[in-house]
Amino acid sequence: MPIASSHEISSTESSTRTNVVYDRSTWPAFPTLSGDSEQFLGAQSCWPFPEWLDKQSAAVQMLARLYEQPRSCPKCISPEAGMLLHALTQVITPKLALEVGSYLGVSTIWMASAMRNTLSPRTARLFGTDIYGSWPSNTIHDRMVRWAKLQRAKRHIAQSQLQRVAQLHIGDAQTLVSRVHAAAHIAGHDPLVGMAFIDGDHTLAGVASDLNAIEPVLGKGSCVVLHDVFPEQCGCDGPRLLLDHLSTHVSGTYEMCDLYTAPLNYGITVLRRLDGVEISPATYDNLQHDHDARVMIAFALARNLHPSEVVCSGNLHMDVINALASGMELARIDPLRSKGETPICQLIMLENDNTNQTPSPISTNTIFAMHAIRTNMGTKVVRTHTDAPCTNIDMCVIEAENDSDTHAIQQLITQLHVGGHVLSFGSHPRDIASHLNIPMQWCRLREHPCPIDIGQRVT
């Protein structure tokens, strides 16, 4: 059943919008630009490319060339937001994924490289689509233009050595779903997808049509990622209107969590389907992939969320701690976010934790080079007792599956800033927040072998 037409959503939201949209400008943890975003875009001919990405990777080499093109900014997802999309894909571990709005193939590369790193190329499949111009115009000229743009994007995928994972096509979301059904029928596979990324038409009609089209291939546990979800930052309100409608009028169908992005906080939202046929979970090839996924999601969130104070609790691996410090440091010196300052940031480790100090080198399959990240220049790492007050928390990272740290977790979540986030390895923090009736958005990225949740405090 379709979620609703864009007309129905517009009519509904016109009377309820003031009740469901939060005033994010008042949130202490909500990152805002130091100046006008149009001024930034006017001064930038392309996205600044991070030094910390692994230049030996064919995918990163292709991304570097694509980000040098003026047409990539701001039409393509930024490198920092791309890293977040990559990390989310690695944690979610979809065997079958969809992308609506492939354009040059930038976001395709971010997703496909994560799928290749986690699963066998024989197992992982990513189907992407874009209208590549006028659609559904069928003039000879328009068909030639679309074909030429598709071939350009396919070359980008091939040069990234991802052609065995990613397939690109011309068309809208409905056409893409039809292709997925046909391919699944031929291969004798289940057509349900584990993850979908929607970054196409940003009007309400467009994004509602895209989600309606892919809903038949979403199962229980499938994740959908929407881009450009903060109208006050990105200037388009279609995705936000749809999300507000889902959260208030389609309750129980999806859970969702908003995430900030850098350097422009256009934002992404992760949704997880709560009903339907349960998708068969993908499994990591080995424990190293699970470790890499935890490190990357920690780093990507710290880089994009721009937290000034992060508190860690539980038996977190030291690689995760280092990744958090690295992401915080890069966010701290981001000129667009720092407002001309370089504030001191704190990463607080609760002292009675059994932090795993054993070195575990990051896999050579990851897309970034951890050794290239500058750490702890202005990001202060502090060890303290669990009873010490922490009053300016922008982000909590917790590993807890049992009730051994209930009191400490209660304190952390209670003291979390409005707009702040939780990354949880284990379901216990989510259960505690629910028990305390703390208003939060939650989204489960993965169920097995250990639940991984992201949450955001909203009031």
PDB file of C-alpha atoms in Angstrom, residues 294-296 298-300 302 318-328 368 370:
ATOM      1  CA  ARG A 294      32.514  -0.244  13.942  1.00  0.00           C
ATOM      2  CA  VAL A 295      35.625   1.877  13.424  1.00  0.00           C
ATOM      3  CA  MET A 296      34.271   3.504  10.285  1.00  0.00           C
ATOM      4  CA  ALA A 298      32.459   5.894  14.748  1.00  0.00           C
ATOM      5  CA  PHE A 299      34.817   7.992  12.626  1.00  0.00           C
ATOM      6  CA  ALA A 300      32.169   9.047  10.084  1.00  0.00           C
ATOM      7  CA  ALA A 302      32.272  12.092  14.714  1.00  0.00           C
ATOM      8  CA  MET A 318      40.754   1.338  21.394  1.00  0.00           C
ATOM      9  CA  ASP A 319      40.535   1.553  17.597  1.00  0.00           C
ATOM     10  CA  VAL A 320      37.007   2.912  17.992  1.00  0.00           C
ATOM     11  CA  ILE A 321      38.271   5.487  20.510  1.00  0.00           C
ATOM     12  CA  ASN A 322      41.023   6.591  18.121  1.00  0.00           C
ATOM     13  CA  ALA A 323      38.545   6.812  15.248  1.00  0.00           C
ATOM     14  CA  LEU A 324      36.290   9.065  17.323  1.00  0.00           C
ATOM     15  CA  ALA A 325      39.206  11.332  18.250  1.00  0.00           C
ATOM     16  CA  SER A 326      40.254  11.529  14.605  1.00  0.00           C
ATOM     17  CA  GLY A 327      36.776  12.442  13.410  1.00  0.00           C
ATOM     18  CA  MET A 328      36.396  15.042  16.145  1.00  0.00           C
ATOM     19  CA  PHE A 368      40.446   5.402   4.240  1.00  0.00           C
ATOM     20  CA  MET A 370      43.726   5.756   9.414  1.00  0.00           C
TER      21      MET A 370
END
